[in-house]
Tab-separated table of C-alpha atoms and ligand atoms in Angstrom:
chain	number	residue	atom	x	y	z
A	1	MET	CA	-0.150	-0.027	-0.071
A	2	THR	CA	1.716	3.331	-0.973
A	3	ALA	CA	2.262	5.543	2.322
A	4	VAL	CA	-0.101	8.584	2.310
A	5	GLY	CA	1.133	11.454	4.711
A	6	ILE	CA	2.171	15.068	5.383
A	7	ASP	CA	4.409	15.749	2.452
A	8	ALA	CA	5.356	19.374	4.052
A	9	MET	CA	4.207	21.930	6.281
A	10	GLU	CA	4.568	25.623	6.448
A	11	ILE	CA	3.423	27.819	9.678
A	12	TRP	CA	2.903	31.522	9.590
A	13	THR	CA	1.887	33.597	12.874
A	14	GLY	CA	0.369	36.491	13.451
A	15	LYS	CA	2.584	39.704	12.733
A	16	LEU	CA	2.373	41.197	16.986
A	17	LYS	CA	3.456	40.249	20.304
A	18	LEU	CA	2.049	40.215	23.668
A	19	ASP	CA	4.742	39.333	25.869
A	20	LEU	CA	2.459	37.970	29.040
A	21	ALA	CA	4.517	38.506	31.891
A	22	GLU	CA	6.288	42.144	30.716
A	23	THR	CA	3.049	43.835	29.274
A	24	PHE	CA	-0.042	41.498	30.032
A	25	ALA	CA	0.420	40.567	33.739
A	26	PRO	CA	1.448	44.115	34.982
A	27	ALA	CA	-1.985	45.292	33.397
A	28	GLN	CA	-3.781	42.668	35.027
A	29	GLY	CA	-2.428	42.864	38.452
A	30	ASP	CA	-0.964	39.429	38.059
A	31	ASP	CA	2.014	37.643	39.234
A	32	PRO	CA	3.583	36.630	36.323
A	33	GLY	CA	4.261	33.481	37.306
A	34	LYS	CA	0.796	32.675	36.626
A	35	TYR	CA	1.251	32.949	32.901
A	36	THR	CA	4.813	31.784	32.772
A	37	LYS	CA	4.935	28.951	35.594
A	38	GLY	CA	0.948	28.331	35.971
A	39	LEU	CA	-0.180	28.304	32.078
A	40	GLY	CA	3.476	28.328	30.926
A	41	LEU	CA	3.010	30.716	28.404
A	42	HIS	CA	5.500	33.647	27.476
A	43	ALA	CA	3.522	35.380	24.403
A	44	SER	CA	0.436	35.325	22.313
A	45	SER	CA	0.927	35.945	18.756
A	46	PHE	CA	-1.844	38.463	17.136
A	47	PRO	CA	-2.879	39.414	13.258
A	48	ASP	CA	-1.729	43.233	12.387
A	49	VAL	CA	-4.263	45.500	10.945
A	50	TYR	CA	-4.287	44.223	7.722
A	51	GLU	CA	-4.042	40.284	8.470
A	52	ASP	CA	-6.782	37.813	9.155
A	53	ILE	CA	-7.765	34.118	8.732
A	54	VAL	CA	-7.441	34.345	4.985
A	55	THR	CA	-4.400	35.866	5.021
A	56	MET	CA	-2.227	33.891	7.559
A	57	ALA	CA	-3.748	30.799	5.292
A	58	ALA	CA	-3.284	31.787	2.207
A	59	ASN	CA	0.375	33.210	2.770
A	60	ALA	CA	1.043	29.564	4.768
A	61	ALA	CA	-0.203	27.696	1.770
A	62	HIS	CA	1.403	30.390	-1.007
A	63	ARG	CA	5.117	29.292	0.894
A	64	LEU	CA	4.396	25.770	0.711
A	65	MET	CA	3.515	25.440	-2.982
A	66	GLU	CA	6.192	27.780	-3.788
A	67	ARG	CA	8.721	25.890	-1.681
A	68	LYS	CA	7.647	22.561	-3.052
A	69	GLY	CA	7.087	24.112	-6.576
A	70	LEU	CA	3.717	23.165	-6.888
A	71	GLU	CA	1.296	24.976	-9.407
A	72	PRO	CA	-2.830	24.679	-8.880
A	73	ALA	CA	-3.227	21.634	-11.514
A	74	ASP	CA	-1.189	19.847	-8.958
A	75	ILE	CA	-3.724	20.631	-6.055
A	76	GLY	CA	-7.338	18.478	-6.126
A	77	ARG	CA	-8.479	19.562	-2.830
A	78	ILE	CA	-8.268	22.465	-0.343
A	79	ASP	CA	-9.764	22.220	2.765
A	80	VAL	CA	-9.660	24.729	5.743
A	81	ALA	CA	-10.055	24.042	8.980
A	82	THR	CA	-11.015	26.894	11.447
A	83	GLU	CA	-13.374	28.390	14.135
A	84	SER	CA	-13.007	31.832	13.755
A	85	SER	CA	-14.837	31.774	10.382
A	86	PHE	CA	-16.708	35.491	9.160
A	87	ASP	CA	-19.178	34.077	6.675
A	88	ASN	CA	-22.260	31.025	7.476
A	89	SER	CA	-21.899	30.225	3.743
A	90	LYS	CA	-18.455	31.183	1.721
A	91	PRO	CA	-15.875	28.884	2.957
A	92	VAL	CA	-13.307	30.478	3.838
A	93	SER	CA	-10.924	28.010	1.407
A	94	THR	CA	-12.498	29.816	-1.709
A	95	TYR	CA	-11.087	33.295	-0.386
A	96	VAL	CA	-7.473	31.325	0.090
A	97	ALA	CA	-8.041	30.321	-3.449
A	98	GLY	CA	-8.709	33.399	-4.630
A	99	CYS	CA	-5.695	34.711	-3.003
A	100	LEU	CA	-3.768	31.878	-4.749
A	101	GLU	CA	-5.431	32.420	-8.045
A	102	GLN	CA	-3.971	36.143	-8.145
A	103	VAL	CA	-0.021	34.963	-7.910
A	104	TYR	CA	-0.614	32.125	-10.226
A	105	ASP	CA	-0.856	31.330	-13.967
A	106	GLY	CA	-3.341	28.534	-13.376
A	107	ASP	CA	-6.647	28.194	-11.566
A	108	PHE	CA	-8.341	26.071	-8.608
A	109	HIS	CA	-11.221	25.184	-10.754
A	110	HIS	CA	-11.265	21.506	-10.410
A	111	ALA	CA	-10.274	21.368	-7.097
A	112	ASN	CA	-13.007	20.830	-4.269
A	113	LYS	CA	-12.766	23.030	-1.599
A	114	GLY	CA	-14.688	22.860	1.949
A	115	GLU	CA	-14.528	24.377	5.387
A	116	ARG	CA	-14.268	21.921	8.708
A	117	LYS	CA	-15.833	22.809	11.823
A	118	PHE	CA	-15.091	21.184	15.265
A	119	ALA	CA	-13.388	23.322	17.501
A	120	CYS	CA	-9.944	22.423	17.410
A	121	ILE	CA	-10.005	19.340	16.043
A	122	ALA	CA	-11.013	20.166	12.878
A	123	GLY	CA	-7.629	20.291	11.698
A	124	THR	CA	-6.916	16.741	11.996
A	125	GLN	CA	-10.253	16.233	10.900
A	126	SER	CA	-9.379	17.484	7.631
A	127	LEU	CA	-6.171	15.384	7.731
A	128	ASP	CA	-8.043	12.596	7.801
A	129	ASP	CA	-10.445	13.800	4.691
A	130	ALA	CA	-7.336	13.939	3.189
A	131	TYR	CA	-5.909	11.218	4.169
A	132	ASN	CA	-9.433	9.283	2.782
A	133	TRP	CA	-10.101	11.019	-0.480
A	134	ILE	CA	-6.251	10.231	-1.843
A	135	ARG	CA	-6.888	6.082	-0.042
A	136	ALA	CA	-10.251	5.996	-1.893
A	137	GLY	CA	-8.321	7.086	-5.241
A	138	ARG	CA	-10.454	9.985	-5.847
A	139	ASN	CA	-7.363	12.596	-6.027
A	140	ARG	CA	-6.062	11.916	-9.804
A	141	GLY	CA	-2.568	12.172	-8.896
A	142	ARG	CA	-3.340	15.020	-7.057
A	143	ALA	CA	-2.200	16.766	-3.675
A	144	ALA	CA	-4.619	17.932	-1.272
A	145	ILE	CA	-3.331	21.312	1.128
A	146	VAL	CA	-5.243	21.277	4.279
A	147	ILE	CA	-4.674	24.434	6.334
A	148	ALA	CA	-5.644	25.089	9.971
A	149	THR	CA	-5.956	28.711	10.020
A	150	ASP	CA	-7.533	31.232	13.722
A	151	THR	CA	-7.729	34.382	15.405
A	152	ALA	CA	-7.932	32.966	18.811
A	153	LEU	CA	-9.408	35.847	20.872
A	154	TYR	CA	-11.237	35.839	23.847
A	155	ALA	CA	-13.428	38.719	24.986
A	156	ARG	CA	-11.447	41.113	27.184
A	157	ASP	CA	-11.477	39.931	30.830
A	158	ASP	CA	-12.000	36.522	29.969
A	159	PRO	CA	-9.927	34.012	31.920
A	160	GLY	CA	-9.314	32.583	28.264
A	161	GLU	CA	-7.629	36.152	27.386
A	162	ALA	CA	-4.059	35.072	28.391
A	163	THR	CA	-4.036	32.267	26.093
A	164	GLN	CA	-5.109	33.913	22.898
A	165	GLY	CA	-3.101	34.027	19.271
A	166	ALA	CA	-3.510	33.724	16.132
A	167	GLY	CA	-1.952	31.826	13.160
A	168	ALA	CA	-1.741	29.109	10.424
A	169	VAL	CA	-0.560	25.739	9.578
A	170	ALA	CA	-0.853	24.804	6.295
A	171	MET	CA	-0.003	21.337	5.120
A	172	LEU	CA	0.624	19.413	2.081
A	173	VAL	CA	-0.718	15.667	1.872
A	174	ASP	CA	0.237	13.944	-0.576
A	175	GLU	CA	1.553	9.946	-1.644
A	176	ASP	CA	5.132	9.128	-0.291
A	177	PRO	CA	4.745	12.015	2.010
A	178	SER	CA	8.433	13.631	3.440
A	179	LEU	CA	7.879	14.287	6.649
A	180	VAL	CA	5.114	11.598	8.308
A	181	GLU	CA	2.921	8.797	7.535
A	182	LEU	CA	-0.589	8.335	8.515
A	183	SER	CA	-2.212	5.595	9.346
A	184	THR	CA	-5.886	4.223	9.647
A	185	GLU	CA	-4.916	3.547	13.996
A	186	GLN	CA	-6.990	6.122	15.438
A	187	GLY	CA	-9.521	6.072	18.579
A	188	PHE	CA	-11.939	8.698	19.366
A	189	GLY	CA	-13.474	10.044	22.725
A	190	SER	CA	-16.582	12.014	21.903
A	191	ALA	CA	-19.953	13.133	23.792
A	192	ASP	CA	-22.398	16.087	23.174
A	193	GLU	CA	-20.419	19.029	25.780
A	194	THR	CA	-21.139	22.166	26.629
A	195	ASP	CA	-17.648	23.859	27.364
A	196	PHE	CA	-16.574	26.225	24.620
A	197	LEU	CA	-19.015	27.195	22.214
A	198	LYS	CA	-19.928	30.216	19.984
A	199	PRO	CA	-23.672	30.485	19.175
A	200	ASN	CA	-23.374	32.981	16.544
A	201	GLN	CA	-20.742	34.969	18.320
A	202	GLN	CA	-17.420	35.677	18.346
A	203	PHE	CA	-16.154	35.711	21.261
A	204	PRO	CA	-16.615	32.018	23.043
A	205	SER	CA	-18.538	31.204	25.857
A	206	VAL	CA	-16.568	29.407	27.750
A	207	ASP	CA	-17.071	27.245	31.134
A	208	GLY	CA	-12.650	27.330	32.098
A	209	LYS	CA	-12.175	24.980	34.661
A	210	ARG	CA	-14.726	22.372	33.558
A	211	SER	CA	-13.033	22.923	29.531
A	212	VAL	CA	-9.986	21.275	31.089
A	213	ASN	CA	-11.787	18.376	32.676
A	214	VAL	CA	-13.601	17.748	29.446
A	215	TYR	CA	-10.737	18.008	27.762
A	216	LEU	CA	-8.929	15.261	30.143
A	217	ALA	CA	-12.286	12.831	29.931
A	218	ARG	CA	-12.708	12.650	26.205
A	219	MET	CA	-8.806	12.344	25.966
A	220	ARG	CA	-8.943	9.101	28.185
A	221	GLU	CA	-11.884	7.649	26.177
A	222	ALA	CA	-9.860	8.193	22.681
A	223	LEU	CA	-6.676	6.486	24.526
A	224	ASP	CA	-8.603	3.273	25.619
A	225	ASP	CA	-10.054	3.086	21.706
A	226	PHE	CA	-6.977	3.843	20.574
A	227	ALA	CA	-5.784	0.885	22.674
A	228	SER	CA	-8.648	-1.228	21.746
A	229	GLN	CA	-7.121	-0.988	18.198
A	230	VAL	CA	-3.895	-1.385	18.599
A	231	GLY	CA	-3.667	-3.462	21.605
A	232	ASP	CA	-0.526	-3.170	24.136
A	233	ILE	CA	0.975	0.384	24.038
A	234	HIS	CA	4.280	1.013	25.980
A	235	PRO	CA	6.093	4.423	26.574
A	236	ASP	CA	9.145	3.503	24.696
A	237	ASP	CA	6.638	2.880	21.478
A	238	TYR	CA	6.339	6.964	20.877
A	239	PRO	CA	9.464	9.531	21.420
A	240	LEU	CA	7.183	12.208	20.574
A	241	ILE	CA	3.554	12.628	22.182
A	242	PRO	CA	1.950	16.177	20.329
A	243	PHE	CA	-1.378	17.203	22.141
A	244	HIS	CA	-3.662	19.976	21.174
A	245	THR	CA	-1.821	22.590	23.506
A	246	PRO	CA	-4.302	25.449	24.297
A	247	PHE	CA	-1.996	26.711	26.933
A	248	PRO	CA	1.580	24.011	27.955
A	249	GLY	CA	-0.277	23.416	31.408
A	250	MET	CA	-3.309	22.230	29.766
A	251	VAL	CA	-0.686	19.394	28.395
A	252	ARG	CA	1.152	18.955	31.670
A	253	LYS	CA	-2.203	17.699	32.883
A	254	ALA	CA	-3.056	15.802	29.944
A	255	ALA	CA	0.314	13.809	29.660
A	256	ALA	CA	0.376	12.771	33.218
A	257	LEU	CA	-3.211	11.183	32.465
A	258	GLY	CA	-1.265	10.049	29.242
A	259	TYR	CA	1.625	8.543	31.004
A	260	ARG	CA	-0.633	6.508	33.785
A	261	HIS	CA	-2.364	4.994	30.848
A	262	ILE	CA	0.313	3.839	29.023
A	263	ILE	CA	2.069	2.335	31.462
A	264	ARG	CA	-0.786	0.624	32.695
A	265	GLY	CA	0.508	-3.332	32.654
A	266	THR	CA	4.175	-2.621	31.279
A	267	ASP	CA	7.335	-3.385	33.310
A	268	VAL	CA	7.501	0.381	33.479
A	269	GLU	CA	4.529	0.298	36.008
A	270	ASP	CA	6.297	-1.934	37.832
A	271	LEU	CA	9.504	-0.232	37.817
A	272	VAL	CA	7.594	3.008	39.380
A	273	ALA	CA	5.869	0.548	41.952
A	274	GLU	CA	8.827	0.395	43.792
A	275	GLU	CA	9.037	3.968	44.464
A	276	ILE	CA	4.675	4.230	44.785
A	277	GLY	CA	3.292	1.045	44.255
A	278	HIS	CA	0.818	0.171	41.965
A	279	GLN	CA	-2.069	1.996	40.030
A	280	PRO	CA	-5.564	2.051	42.082
A	281	MET	CA	-7.991	-0.207	40.806
A	282	ARG	CA	-12.129	0.239	41.405
A	283	GLU	CA	-12.695	-2.876	43.284
A	284	ASP	CA	-10.368	-1.581	45.539
A	285	PHE	CA	-12.484	1.122	46.543
A	286	GLU	CA	-16.322	1.351	48.249
A	287	SER	CA	-16.995	4.467	46.364
A	288	ASP	CA	-16.088	6.235	42.847
A	289	ASP	CA	-14.935	9.599	44.790
A	290	ALA	CA	-12.412	6.911	47.209
A	291	PHE	CA	-11.268	6.007	43.538
A	292	ARG	CA	-10.726	9.494	42.434
A	293	ASP	CA	-8.757	10.564	45.464
A	294	ALA	CA	-6.465	7.403	44.917
A	295	ILE	CA	-5.828	8.094	41.416
A	296	ARG	CA	-5.377	11.821	42.239
A	297	GLU	CA	-2.262	10.757	44.790
A	298	TYR	CA	-1.301	8.183	42.415
A	299	THR	CA	-0.790	10.754	39.229
A	300	ASP	CA	0.603	13.062	41.623
A	301	ALA	CA	3.094	10.972	42.911
A	302	LEU	CA	3.919	9.327	39.534
A	303	THR	CA	4.695	12.946	38.424
A	304	GLU	CA	7.455	13.366	41.021
A	305	THR	CA	9.072	10.207	40.418
A	306	GLU	CA	12.284	10.669	37.998
A	307	ARG	CA	11.474	8.450	35.502
A	308	TYR	CA	8.135	10.348	34.569
A	309	GLN	CA	10.088	13.756	34.518
A	310	ASP	CA	12.761	12.128	32.110
A	311	TRP	CA	9.911	10.937	29.704
A	312	TYR	CA	7.912	14.168	29.829
A	313	ALA	CA	11.391	16.144	29.299
A	314	ASP	CA	12.069	14.189	25.883
A	315	THR	CA	8.707	13.157	24.765
A	316	ILE	CA	6.526	15.857	25.663
A	317	ASP	CA	8.216	19.125	26.361
A	318	PRO	CA	9.836	19.796	23.015
A	319	THR	CA	5.916	19.586	21.558
A	320	LEU	CA	5.282	22.508	23.209
A	321	GLU	CA	8.682	25.236	22.748
A	322	ILE	CA	6.684	27.403	20.047
A	323	SER	CA	2.970	27.243	21.400
A	324	ARG	CA	4.743	28.945	24.459
A	325	GLU	CA	5.785	31.724	22.247
A	326	VAL	CA	2.255	31.959	19.877
A	327	GLY	CA	-0.495	30.719	22.612
A	328	ASN	CA	-3.311	29.111	21.588
A	329	TRP	CA	-4.106	28.594	17.643
A	330	TYR	CA	-6.927	26.217	18.346
A	331	THR	CA	-7.388	24.231	14.886
A	332	GLY	CA	-3.439	24.797	14.459
A	333	SER	CA	-2.281	24.003	17.931
A	334	VAL	CA	-2.111	20.036	17.846
A	335	HIS	CA	0.206	20.817	14.397
A	336	ILE	CA	2.574	23.279	15.238
A	337	ALA	CA	2.687	20.988	18.634
A	338	ARG	CA	4.219	18.304	16.272
A	339	ALA	CA	6.122	20.277	14.043
A	340	ALA	CA	7.966	21.907	17.484
A	341	GLY	CA	8.857	18.149	18.592
A	342	LEU	CA	10.448	17.428	15.178
A	343	LYS	CA	12.356	21.065	14.984
A	344	HIS	CA	13.240	20.100	18.671
A	345	ALA	CA	14.551	16.620	17.064
A	346	ARG	CA	16.255	17.809	14.570
A	347	GLU	CA	17.709	20.425	16.401
A	348	HIS	CA	19.149	17.983	19.012
A	349	GLY	CA	20.094	15.294	16.304
A	350	ARG	CA	17.452	12.753	17.730
A	351	GLU	CA	16.796	9.302	15.426
A	352	LEU	CA	13.436	9.616	14.313
A	353	ASP	CA	13.082	7.502	10.947
A	354	GLY	CA	10.952	5.036	11.096
A	355	LYS	CA	9.411	5.736	14.661
A	356	GLN	CA	6.249	6.627	15.970
A	357	LEU	CA	4.048	9.592	17.350
A	358	LEU	CA	0.954	9.345	18.808
A	359	VAL	CA	-0.828	12.693	18.278
A	360	ALA	CA	-3.698	13.545	20.421
A	361	SER	CA	-5.629	16.218	19.112
A	362	TYR	CA	-9.143	17.836	21.144
A	363	GLY	CA	-12.257	19.783	20.062
A	364	SER	CA	-14.488	21.440	22.664
A	365	GLY	CA	-17.992	20.251	22.400
A	366	ALA	CA	-15.910	17.905	22.730
A	367	GLN	CA	-14.346	15.006	21.004
A	368	ALA	CA	-10.502	13.868	21.530
A	369	GLU	CA	-8.761	12.004	18.739
A	370	VAL	CA	-5.144	9.821	19.486
A	371	HIS	CA	-3.652	8.655	16.262
A	372	ALA	CA	0.110	6.915	15.008
A	373	GLU	CA	1.918	8.391	12.561
A	374	THR	CA	4.999	7.141	11.186
A	375	VAL	CA	8.051	9.778	11.007
A	376	VAL	CA	9.398	9.160	7.159
A	377	PRO	CA	13.302	9.524	6.070
A	378	GLY	CA	13.504	12.756	4.909
A	379	TRP	CA	11.793	14.344	7.819
A	380	GLU	CA	15.048	16.529	8.995
A	381	GLU	CA	15.476	18.244	5.341
A	382	GLU	CA	11.421	19.129	5.265
A	383	ILE	CA	11.377	20.338	9.172
A	384	ALA	CA	14.692	22.334	8.706
A	385	GLN	CA	12.651	24.470	6.070
A	386	LEU	CA	10.360	26.180	8.752
A	387	ASN	CA	11.154	29.579	9.308
A	388	ILE	CA	9.020	30.109	12.711
A	389	ASP	CA	11.696	31.376	15.361
A	390	GLU	CA	12.554	33.854	12.510
A	391	GLN	CA	9.372	35.031	12.659
A	392	ASN	CA	8.948	35.135	15.850
A	393	ARG	CA	11.372	37.252	16.366
A	394	LYS	CA	10.867	39.697	14.139
A	395	ARG	CA	7.223	40.225	15.466
A	396	TYR	CA	6.049	43.431	16.932
A	397	ASN	CA	6.329	43.706	20.520
A	398	LEU	CA	2.960	45.310	21.632
A	399	SER	CA	2.661	48.030	24.501
A	400	PHE	CA	-0.894	47.215	26.327
A	401	GLU	CA	-2.533	50.125	25.015
A	402	GLU	CA	-1.629	48.979	21.564
A	403	TYR	CA	-3.174	45.415	22.033
A	404	GLU	CA	-6.131	46.827	23.382
A	405	GLN	CA	-6.184	48.519	20.311
A	406	ILE	CA	-5.739	45.347	17.959
A	407	HIS	CA	-8.572	43.869	20.136
A	408	ASP	CA	-11.162	46.295	18.907
A	409	VAL	CA	-9.470	45.995	15.338
A	410	HIS	CA	-10.081	42.274	15.096
A	411	ASN	CA	-13.705	42.100	17.341
A	412	HIS	CA	-16.372	41.846	14.737
A	413	ASP	CA	-18.435	44.541	16.547
A	414	THR	CA	-16.535	47.929	16.554
A	415	ASN	CA	-15.102	49.823	14.202
A	416	ALA	CA	-11.070	50.779	15.132
A	417	ASP	CA	-9.230	52.583	13.114
A	418	VAL	CA	-5.820	52.098	13.692
A	419	GLU	CA	-2.455	52.004	11.529
A	420	GLU	CA	-0.656	49.374	10.598
A	421	PHE	CA	2.287	48.175	13.227
A	422	THR	CA	4.626	46.254	10.728
A	423	ALA	CA	4.724	46.520	6.850
A	424	PRO	CA	3.643	43.754	4.757
A	425	ASP	CA	6.240	42.320	2.362
A	426	SER	CA	5.658	39.846	-0.423
A	427	GLU	CA	2.334	38.689	1.318
A	428	PHE	CA	-1.479	38.644	0.678
A	429	VAL	CA	-3.304	41.648	2.689
A	430	PHE	CA	-6.842	42.290	3.497
A	431	ASP	CA	-7.655	44.790	1.418
A	432	GLY	CA	-11.485	45.978	2.247
A	433	TRP	CA	-14.802	44.876	1.799
A	434	GLY	CA	-16.952	44.578	-1.422
A	435	ARG	CA	-20.407	44.919	-2.153
A	436	MET	CA	-21.710	42.367	-0.967
A	437	GLY	CA	-20.296	42.309	2.238
A	438	GLU	CA	-17.406	39.861	1.630
A	439	ARG	CA	-13.776	40.503	2.530
A	440	LYS	CA	-10.862	41.784	-0.476
A	441	TYR	CA	-7.400	40.306	-0.487
A	442	ARG	CA	-4.599	41.808	-2.582
A	443	TYR	CA	-0.713	40.244	-3.222
A	444	VAL	CA	1.716	43.301	-1.826
A	445	GLU	CA	5.084	42.490	-3.658
B	501	CAA	N1	2.813	31.100	40.170
B	501	CAA	C1	2.261	29.829	39.454
B	501	CAA	N2	1.900	29.227	39.074
B	501	CAA	C2	0.628	29.634	39.351
B	501	CAA	C3	0.472	31.450	39.858
B	501	CAA	C4	2.031	31.598	39.979
B	501	CAA	N3	2.272	33.174	40.370
B	501	CAA	N4	-0.903	31.630	39.484
B	501	CAA	C5	-1.376	30.627	39.560
B	501	CAA	N5	-1.177	29.798	38.641
B	501	CAA	C6	-0.961	28.104	38.537
B	501	CAA	C7	-2.837	28.106	38.994
B	501	CAA	O1	-2.465	27.067	40.242
B	501	CAA	C8	-2.828	27.048	37.746
B	501	CAA	O2	-2.254	25.895	37.657
B	501	CAA	P1	-3.080	24.498	37.986
B	501	CAA	O3	-4.009	24.373	36.990
B	501	CAA	O4	-2.108	23.442	37.569
B	501	CAA	O5	-3.432	24.477	39.582
B	501	CAA	C9	-2.471	28.043	36.557
B	501	CAA	O6	-1.535	28.660	37.070
B	501	CAA	C10	-3.916	28.639	36.113
B	501	CAA	O7	-4.165	29.478	37.120
B	501	CAA	P2	-6.043	29.839	37.470
B	501	CAA	O8	-6.357	28.348	37.408
B	501	CAA	O9	-6.269	30.680	38.411
B	501	CAA	O10	-6.367	30.188	36.159
B	501	CAA	P3	-7.533	31.086	35.439
B	501	CAA	O11	-9.066	30.550	36.175
B	501	CAA	O12	-7.805	32.297	34.957
B	501	CAA	O13	-7.469	30.690	33.925
B	501	CAA	C11	-8.308	29.160	32.390
B	501	CAA	C12	-7.336	29.463	33.433
B	501	CAA	C13	-9.671	28.674	32.772
B	501	CAA	C14	-8.090	27.477	32.002
B	501	CAA	C15	-8.667	29.787	31.624
B	501	CAA	O14	-7.160	29.554	30.982
B	501	CAA	C16	-9.261	29.626	30.374
B	501	CAA	O15	-11.024	29.629	30.543
B	501	CAA	N6	-8.787	29.521	29.258
B	501	CAA	C17	-9.450	29.149	28.136
B	501	CAA	C18	-10.381	27.752	27.917
B	501	CAA	C19	-9.050	26.802	27.579
B	501	CAA	O16	-8.728	26.945	27.272
B	501	CAA	N7	-9.515	25.218	27.987
B	501	CAA	C20	-8.400	24.337	27.839
B	501	CAA	C21	-9.232	22.966	27.798
B	501	CAA	S1	-10.369	23.340	26.145
B	501	CAA	C22	-9.516	23.448	25.114
B	501	CAA	O17	-8.260	22.879	24.888
B	501	CAA	C23	-10.014	23.707	23.973
B	501	CAA	C24	-9.368	24.707	23.269
B	501	CAA	O18	-8.262	25.132	22.441
B	501	CAA	C25	-9.714	26.296	23.861
């Protein structure tokens, strides 16, 4: 069976930066440690005045096509995943195709386009769709472009405000990929939840504390479902585990749950049992509450062990390196976690050819997906092309007053007239409104 997977990816960050410790915390009267240590975030990215989900998506896709030497005729599918869409009918992918057609001779008239919505998990679902499309033989030799793009804004003074972020990830899904091969091994955990939603409104209604527990509950279900498909799993099977990362502190909790789960019944559980005992079993407790307390105690003790801390440092921490600097990109978040993990591995000479990643996606509302991917030879050259560090360094550092202005600029209910903070350079920009309320875009040389 020919391998199908992610052949290449590009990341485009919003060009503005809000420093959480130096700028946000003092304005909120908070200890910076709440953000840098508690949430694990240092900064958020925001779009400049001329940027939005379309420009970020189109710019990432353009760079992807240029780097891979592609023409529109090579692409049979453009899927955009977003939870920041501004139109209930016309998909963002049509705007993206329209942008790209300004700079290529050909067009995308024969490409299937769509928009996927299921909160942050929609980017992974779009990858699944592209994989299925190629596997089904409907691609006519063409590749798919999957883009996850979001401007993750919360209402001012919402507890989620510190976790905002904006950016796009464009991925080329093709046969014989150069980065990772996708597989049929998947597990799902899905339930009708009201943890985070946007009922016809721009900013989310969030029950923040509950959303954390829903994330963990659905992730536990997805891991169970995944294990039921693949049989016994062991921590040594997966050198990197990229999680959906609304903020790194969330992944700290999810990783502890995941580790406890995947060591169960393995030699690793026996080894840590010498220090902290075996995992509590439900049948040994009279009530669910007592069992839950015992699990919490066991997990706390587990995360204190050297074995866990070494595993976390190797398997989880590298996946958080980009998120820490850019915040939550919703649909793109798990994909920048994968990129960060691979980038770190390349920079530290880790040998990953043929090794598996366990990718743990999540979307509020709510659904988790856990799937395995195989890193393919050539991944180092591919991942070396990312220039996200340079983009992050070049961001304009907002003062708190400027942050307030830019929040208003991107608030659909306000009409803020603010000068741009950076100058566009060889990229698509927002260019005002058309006669039917559509957004217009142009390419700036
Ligand atoms: N030094 C060190 N740590 C500190 C600290 C300090 N000075 N002050 C606080 N902390 C710690 C807290 O102990 C806490 O850590 P633990 O959770 O490990 O105990 C952490 O910093 C955060 O502090 P609070 O819980 O007090 O923060 P908060 O209540 O103001 O906000 C939140 C936290 C509710 C998660 C909020 O950020 C939020 O609503 N976020 C949006 C929703 C979200 O991201 N949910 C995640 C799951 S849903 C999902 O993943 C989908 C998605 O993308 C949105």
